[in-house]
Amino acid sequence: MRVRGITLVLLLTAASVASAQSAGTFEITGFGRFTRFDDTLRIQEELGGGGSLGFFLLPILALEAEGAYTRTHSNVTNLPVSSIPLRGRLSLYIPIGGYASGIRIGAGYVRNLYRKSVNFDDNGFTGIFGFRWGLSPNFGFRIDGTADYVRSPEGGRADHYINWGAQAGLSLMLNASPGGTETKDKDQDGVGDKLDQCASTPAGKAVDAAGCAASQRDTDSDHVNDEADRCPGTGVGEVVDAEGCSSSQKDADRDGILDPTDRCPDTPAGQQVDNTGCIPVPPDQDKDGVADRADQCPGSPAGQPVTPSGCPVRRDSDGDGVHDGLDLCPNTPKGEKVNDNGCTIIFQKQARTVILRGVTFETGKATLTPEARDVLRDIASQLVENLQYRVQISGHTDNTGRRATNLRLSIARARTVETFLEANGVPRTQVTSKGFGSAVPIAPNTTASGRAQNRRVELHRTN
């Protein structure tokens, strides 16, 4: 009985889309693609492209062949790598709207080819979930997400891996009927009669998804079309005038602000008003609360406190003697000696290890933030002035995620700092780097605050 019910649903679905794409219809798609490779492959995520050819066995069932190409590089050797996934799958099409719009779910076989500085192939399973938006009887826009699962990869790199992808592009239906799921369209506005709420739209008028032109819409149902309605949000049942406004929506002083929200309802005719209906206060372009005519510092940064003359108050948030506008290291702990840039003087501390505060990275990557680069330039200048010292850059993470991944990330981040210092004048013989992953915490990993403290870069003097 259950099999009969499923069969009936599929037959009804097939009947509803028979005019959109019948058995024998071809679909050709070209797309751009982003691939997120599994961490075990150590391949950089990158943009690529590809194409697919689909053949509809039934109006709701298509056989698809797909190929893509991504040029990227190894995260370990930095040598070029080419990724070429070849996929074959069976896809179920669930129609939504006209012009062959709908959801697509599919699964099948994938063969991943890796070339250039590497040379190996893997076989696995592939899945797809996506949506096609029909733009015309033949053309549409597709956006899909894919997942390629490989078990027992070649070379024994891991038990399995998964590559994720997102792709978008244009598709062309060949042998597709012109009406989508609704073939009859009396007013020829592109919306089938069964879905058209305005079945007599004048020729050439642009319409919305309901088949209505702007001159035919009446969003608030007050019997005044939106095009002429000065008060488009009238409540249900309110009596309105010819302009579509109720008594509560009038604008007695004609200043463009309706009476219910007009804080100055008797503004003289011709006066400019703000969005409250009142004559605006004198201009204040930098929004610091001091009118331009009295502002001696008209370009004050947004949100910064100012004096009565409109000039910024020199704040020193961390109390290190360097005001925030010049402080490259704004969160220096209290009591630490700093230089003119507001950064810790690393070789005047008794401690041999210094946490490089402000040295941060993009989430999950070994890419320095702009703020971190400013801090490291200051550190580099201190190292160049003290060539007698040898230092080690230590990278640390919290315990979130896999231990091996954290170790690789900490090594990469420490090397990034080392490379940046060398690029800014520090001799290679003066600095080394090492990653420790999550092995050396300085705070409990059980709280967000503790984990934040453990994600750090340290400078350790080795002589």
XYZ file of C-alpha atoms in Angstrom:
463
model
C 0.000 0.000 0.000
C 2.861 2.352 0.860
C 4.578 1.615 -2.479
C 1.331 2.444 -4.321
C 1.100 5.786 -2.496
C 4.680 6.751 -3.362
C 4.114 5.728 -6.975
C 0.968 7.893 -7.151
C 2.835 10.934 -5.760
C 5.626 10.521 -8.311
C 3.124 10.172 -11.171
C 1.258 13.316 -10.093
C 4.545 15.232 -9.780
C 5.620 14.035 -13.213
C 2.304 15.167 -14.684
C 2.652 18.630 -13.150
C 6.077 19.217 -14.756
C 5.517 17.451 -18.058
C 5.303 20.782 -19.838
C 8.515 22.052 -18.215
C 10.917 19.298 -19.202
C 9.719 16.041 -20.680
C 11.612 12.795 -21.059
C 14.331 13.412 -23.624
C 15.102 17.001 -22.567
C 18.801 17.915 -22.315
C 20.199 20.427 -19.801
C 23.601 22.054 -20.385
C 25.145 23.999 -17.473
C 28.300 26.088 -17.107
C 29.308 27.184 -13.623
C 31.891 28.773 -11.385
C 32.876 26.691 -8.367
C 34.463 26.999 -4.913
C 36.042 23.862 -3.415
C 36.865 23.282 0.261
C 39.305 20.366 0.279
C 39.502 17.984 3.238
C 42.209 18.915 5.769
C 43.955 15.565 5.243
C 44.714 16.500 1.606
C 46.543 19.689 2.679
C 45.358 21.472 -0.465
C 44.381 25.172 -0.425
C 40.679 25.950 -0.963
C 40.207 27.778 -4.257
C 37.858 28.935 -7.044
C 37.468 26.970 -10.273
C 34.887 26.189 -12.919
C 33.203 23.423 -14.846
C 30.155 22.224 -16.699
C 27.545 19.479 -16.753
C 25.250 17.708 -19.210
C 21.927 16.315 -18.003
C 19.398 14.065 -19.744
C 15.864 13.714 -18.362
C 14.837 10.051 -18.278
C 11.522 11.189 -16.780
C 10.131 14.691 -16.136
C 11.358 14.360 -12.530
C 14.454 12.184 -13.044
C 17.683 13.182 -14.805
C 21.011 11.475 -15.502
C 23.896 13.970 -15.183
C 27.587 13.944 -16.133
C 29.750 16.701 -14.671
C 33.370 17.799 -14.742
C 35.238 20.629 -13.027
C 38.755 22.037 -12.845
C 40.438 23.884 -9.967
C 44.026 25.166 -10.053
C 45.361 25.525 -6.512
C 48.465 24.624 -4.487
C 49.689 22.428 -1.639
C 49.528 23.953 1.838
C 52.719 22.021 2.695
C 55.037 22.543 -0.315
C 53.237 25.519 -1.933
C 53.649 23.720 -5.283
C 50.792 23.840 -7.831
C 48.043 21.206 -7.696
C 45.249 20.622 -10.223
C 41.989 19.067 -9.002
C 39.722 17.482 -11.634
C 36.555 15.835 -10.228
C 34.499 13.798 -12.734
C 30.973 12.976 -11.559
C 28.082 10.862 -12.766
C 24.808 10.929 -10.833
C 21.060 10.409 -10.878
C 19.077 13.483 -9.780
C 15.494 13.868 -8.574
C 13.810 17.134 -9.654
C 11.121 18.704 -7.414
C 9.291 21.501 -9.321
C 8.581 24.914 -7.763
C 6.969 27.525 -10.031
C 7.307 28.010 -13.770
C 10.065 27.811 -16.370
C 11.457 24.555 -14.927
C 12.249 26.135 -11.543
C 12.764 23.618 -8.771
C 14.884 21.778 -6.229
C 17.371 19.118 -7.303
C 18.674 16.264 -5.115
C 21.063 13.664 -6.486
C 23.754 11.100 -5.753
C 26.246 9.042 -7.713
C 29.911 8.289 -8.456
C 32.934 10.609 -8.420
C 36.496 10.114 -9.630
C 38.914 12.722 -8.277
C 42.076 13.338 -10.328
C 44.973 15.237 -8.712
C 47.819 16.401 -10.965
C 50.774 18.841 -11.318
C 53.070 18.420 -8.284
C 51.066 15.335 -7.185
C 49.713 12.403 -9.192
C 46.972 10.215 -7.735
C 43.317 9.333 -8.352
C 40.509 8.477 -5.921
C 37.059 6.958 -6.388
C 34.082 7.704 -4.169
C 30.479 8.777 -3.798
C 29.059 12.215 -4.628
C 25.912 14.052 -3.586
C 24.259 17.281 -4.738
C 21.539 19.575 -3.409
C 20.556 22.692 -5.312
C 17.981 24.955 -6.900
C 17.257 26.019 -10.479
C 15.502 29.336 -11.074
C 13.915 29.504 -14.515
C 14.577 32.837 -16.238
C 12.836 31.953 -19.519
C 11.460 28.835 -21.222
C 15.016 27.660 -21.935
C 17.446 29.556 -19.695
C 17.810 29.325 -15.930
C 20.182 30.047 -13.046
C 21.480 27.126 -10.970
C 23.111 27.115 -7.557
C 24.245 23.813 -6.045
C 26.150 22.405 -3.109
C 28.175 19.210 -3.539
C 29.928 16.708 -1.285
C 32.427 14.085 -2.498
C 33.078 11.220 -0.052
C 36.131 9.004 -0.622
C 36.722 5.907 1.485
C 40.221 4.326 1.612
C 41.990 7.015 -0.464
C 44.982 6.103 -2.614
C 48.287 6.222 -0.751
C 46.735 5.591 2.680
C 46.603 9.275 3.644
C 43.530 8.693 5.840
C 40.618 6.313 6.336
C 38.415 8.662 4.330
C 37.984 12.275 3.301
C 35.218 14.650 2.159
C 35.576 17.550 -0.300
C 32.818 20.188 -0.115
C 31.866 22.506 -2.950
C 29.510 25.323 -3.939
C 28.817 26.194 -7.560
C 26.580 28.584 -9.501
C 25.975 29.254 -13.170
C 23.570 29.347 -16.116
C 21.771 26.342 -17.577
C 20.145 25.800 -20.970
C 17.179 23.450 -21.464
C 16.895 21.932 -24.947
C 13.514 20.499 -25.969
C 11.843 22.394 -23.077
C 8.232 23.551 -23.407
C 7.694 27.347 -23.105
C 5.322 27.590 -20.185
C 7.021 25.939 -17.237
C 4.505 24.322 -14.989
C 1.725 26.574 -16.370
C 1.458 26.467 -20.176
C -1.557 28.795 -20.615
C -0.790 32.514 -20.279
C -3.682 34.594 -21.630
C -2.096 38.016 -21.122
C 1.408 36.840 -22.160
C 3.106 38.300 -19.082
C 5.184 35.197 -18.343
C 3.003 33.999 -15.430
C 0.691 31.073 -16.183
C -3.046 31.671 -15.837
C -3.410 29.317 -12.858
C -0.948 31.446 -10.860
C -1.812 34.863 -12.356
C -3.668 37.094 -9.880
C -3.985 39.834 -12.539
C -4.980 37.913 -15.653
C -5.512 40.969 -17.909
C -2.208 42.821 -17.569
C -1.631 45.260 -20.493
C 1.000 44.101 -22.990
C 4.590 45.084 -22.209
C 4.061 45.800 -18.492
C 6.611 44.399 -16.029
C 4.928 42.096 -13.500
C 5.754 40.461 -10.177
C 5.603 36.741 -9.346
C 1.820 36.999 -8.966
C 1.466 38.382 -12.509
C 0.544 41.931 -11.457
C 1.991 45.213 -12.733
C 2.681 48.111 -10.356
C -0.465 49.877 -11.562
C -2.572 46.828 -10.603
C -1.242 46.090 -7.134
C -3.143 47.071 -4.002
C -0.935 45.808 -1.194
C -3.049 47.176 1.658
C -6.412 46.270 0.009
C -7.835 49.786 0.392
C -9.059 49.891 -3.253
C -6.397 52.432 -4.241
C -3.677 50.892 -6.416
C -0.137 51.102 -5.048
C 0.972 53.351 -7.913
C -1.408 56.120 -6.707
C -1.438 55.240 -2.993
C 0.319 57.866 -0.844
C -0.311 55.732 2.249
C 0.490 52.130 1.250
C 0.305 50.743 4.789
C -3.343 51.530 5.596
C -4.841 49.212 8.209
C -7.555 46.719 7.294
C -11.032 48.302 7.266
C -9.916 51.946 7.475
C -11.781 54.477 5.305
C -9.416 56.240 2.889
C -9.529 59.207 0.509
C -8.653 59.203 -3.205
C -4.936 59.162 -2.334
C -5.323 56.020 -0.214
C -4.865 57.754 3.150
C -7.031 57.446 6.239
C -7.548 60.273 8.724
C -4.637 58.959 10.786
C -2.352 59.157 7.754
C -2.900 62.788 6.759
C -0.108 65.339 6.385
C -1.707 68.597 7.516
C 1.379 70.817 7.086
C 2.410 69.173 3.789
C 6.007 68.679 4.897
C 6.142 65.080 3.680
C 5.823 63.572 7.169
C 2.445 62.040 8.005
C 0.655 63.481 11.015
C 0.903 60.389 13.292
C 4.729 60.549 13.169
C 5.123 64.347 12.728
C 6.664 65.771 15.901
C 6.245 69.305 14.505
C 2.785 69.218 12.815
C 2.609 73.000 12.131
C 5.839 73.511 10.179
C 5.620 76.683 7.992
C 5.223 76.007 4.275
C 8.443 75.619 2.306
C 10.670 74.754 5.256
C 12.963 71.731 4.981
C 12.383 69.160 7.714
C 14.094 66.025 8.991
C 12.499 62.586 9.263
C 10.632 63.660 12.412
C 8.905 66.554 10.596
C 10.928 69.230 12.384
C 13.294 71.893 11.068
C 16.762 70.327 11.489
C 19.356 71.599 13.927
C 22.504 73.216 12.470
C 24.581 70.796 10.345
C 27.089 68.525 12.078
C 28.844 66.565 9.339
C 31.105 64.492 11.617
C 28.206 63.733 14.005
C 30.175 64.628 17.122
C 27.437 66.813 18.656
C 29.194 70.100 17.858
C 27.681 72.158 15.026
C 29.955 72.670 12.035
C 30.089 76.448 12.520
C 31.658 75.964 15.997
C 33.640 72.774 15.267
C 37.408 73.388 15.306
C 38.066 69.734 14.315
C 35.407 68.991 11.662
C 36.783 65.540 10.776
C 36.585 63.864 14.195
C 36.426 60.022 14.007
C 32.940 58.597 14.478
C 32.030 57.670 18.039
C 35.056 59.336 19.672
C 34.362 61.739 22.599
C 35.144 65.383 21.818
C 35.715 68.625 23.698
C 33.233 71.548 23.490
C 35.271 72.830 20.523
C 34.685 69.562 18.651
C 38.207 68.120 18.974
C 38.795 64.496 20.080
C 39.490 63.783 23.725
C 42.796 61.964 23.891
C 41.868 58.719 25.594
C 44.352 56.131 26.854
C 42.213 53.019 27.370
C 45.005 50.748 28.650
C 46.723 53.449 30.740
C 50.174 52.917 29.215
C 50.808 56.618 28.516
C 50.208 56.386 24.758
C 46.797 57.685 23.668
C 44.559 55.387 21.645
C 45.052 57.230 18.355
C 48.778 56.298 18.320
C 48.687 53.026 20.292
C 49.582 50.021 18.082
C 49.123 47.680 21.076
C 45.896 48.986 22.704
C 45.453 46.211 25.304
C 48.814 46.314 27.085
C 48.544 44.837 30.643
C 48.909 47.381 33.429
C 52.443 47.954 34.682
C 54.307 46.929 31.527
C 56.830 49.374 30.084
C 56.007 50.443 26.539
C 57.704 52.350 23.724
C 56.360 55.336 21.781
C 54.066 53.010 19.808
C 52.418 51.702 22.971
C 53.953 48.210 22.621
C 55.792 46.240 25.311
C 59.567 46.828 25.381
C 60.449 43.167 25.016
C 64.116 43.272 26.101
C 63.665 45.314 29.289
C 61.508 42.700 31.037
C 63.022 40.160 33.410
C 60.809 37.439 31.969
C 62.347 35.595 28.991
C 58.946 34.925 27.396
C 56.595 37.651 26.161
C 53.061 37.131 24.827
C 52.747 39.140 21.603
C 49.424 40.779 22.335
C 47.631 42.070 19.278
C 49.187 39.454 16.978
C 46.019 37.853 15.633
C 45.042 35.883 12.545
C 42.042 35.334 10.323
C 39.827 32.581 11.786
C 41.200 29.100 11.066
C 44.057 30.484 8.925
C 47.690 31.556 9.217
C 46.957 34.965 7.654
C 47.863 38.006 9.780
C 45.250 40.691 10.423
C 46.173 44.308 9.517
C 46.398 45.166 13.237
C 48.844 42.280 13.791
C 51.112 43.582 11.029
C 51.378 46.972 12.785
C 52.366 45.275 16.064
C 54.945 43.017 14.363
C 56.585 45.966 12.588
C 57.247 47.437 16.032
C 58.595 44.081 17.311
C 60.865 43.835 14.241
C 62.371 47.261 14.928
C 63.110 46.231 18.549
C 64.804 43.017 17.387
C 66.956 44.889 14.852
C 68.047 47.262 17.631
C 69.047 44.265 19.820
C 70.886 41.910 17.459
C 72.700 40.265 20.388
C 69.513 38.401 21.351
C 68.222 35.203 19.723
C 64.485 34.512 19.929
C 61.995 31.750 19.162
C 58.435 32.458 17.962
C 56.002 29.971 19.573
C 52.517 29.320 18.195
C 49.728 28.010 20.486
C 46.030 27.112 20.064
C 43.144 26.092 22.310
C 41.873 22.491 22.360
C 38.930 23.041 19.994
C 39.006 20.619 17.059
C 41.459 17.876 16.211
C 44.895 17.849 17.838
C 46.742 17.292 14.546
C 44.913 20.177 12.878
C 45.696 22.494 15.817
C 49.380 21.523 15.677
C 49.592 22.238 11.945
C 47.836 25.578 12.428
C 50.170 26.641 15.267
C 53.255 25.722 13.196
C 51.930 27.668 10.203
C 51.126 30.733 12.322
C 54.534 30.730 14.018
C 56.224 30.474 10.606
C 54.088 33.343 9.296
C 55.292 35.593 12.142
C 58.913 34.494 11.571
C 58.651 35.232 7.842
C 57.060 38.657 8.484
C 59.832 39.643 10.920
C 62.522 38.599 8.428
C 60.769 40.586 5.685
C 60.966 43.630 7.981
C 64.731 43.498 8.522
C 65.268 40.834 11.227
C 68.213 38.527 10.289
C 67.323 34.866 9.773
C 69.966 33.862 12.309
C 68.200 35.858 15.021
C 64.753 34.219 14.920
C 63.309 30.686 14.732
C 59.749 29.378 15.058
C 57.939 26.388 16.539
C 54.299 25.327 16.919
C 52.938 23.597 20.029
C 49.245 23.196 19.134
C 47.135 22.928 22.300
C 49.866 21.206 24.358
C 50.904 24.240 26.486
C 47.777 26.025 27.788
C 48.102 29.004 30.133
C 44.409 28.980 31.126
C 41.614 26.369 31.394
C 40.091 25.400 28.048
C 36.698 24.972 29.730
C 35.673 28.615 29.259
C 35.600 30.966 26.286
C 37.905 33.368 28.139
C 40.412 30.608 28.828
C 40.391 29.407 25.245
C 40.956 32.974 24.026
C 44.045 33.269 26.271
C 45.407 29.967 24.960
C 45.203 31.129 21.332
C 48.428 33.159 21.370
C 51.848 33.812 19.888
C 54.856 34.103 22.225
C 58.372 35.478 21.794
C 60.952 33.520 23.831
C 64.516 34.721 24.305
C 66.888 31.769 23.837
C 70.198 33.326 24.948
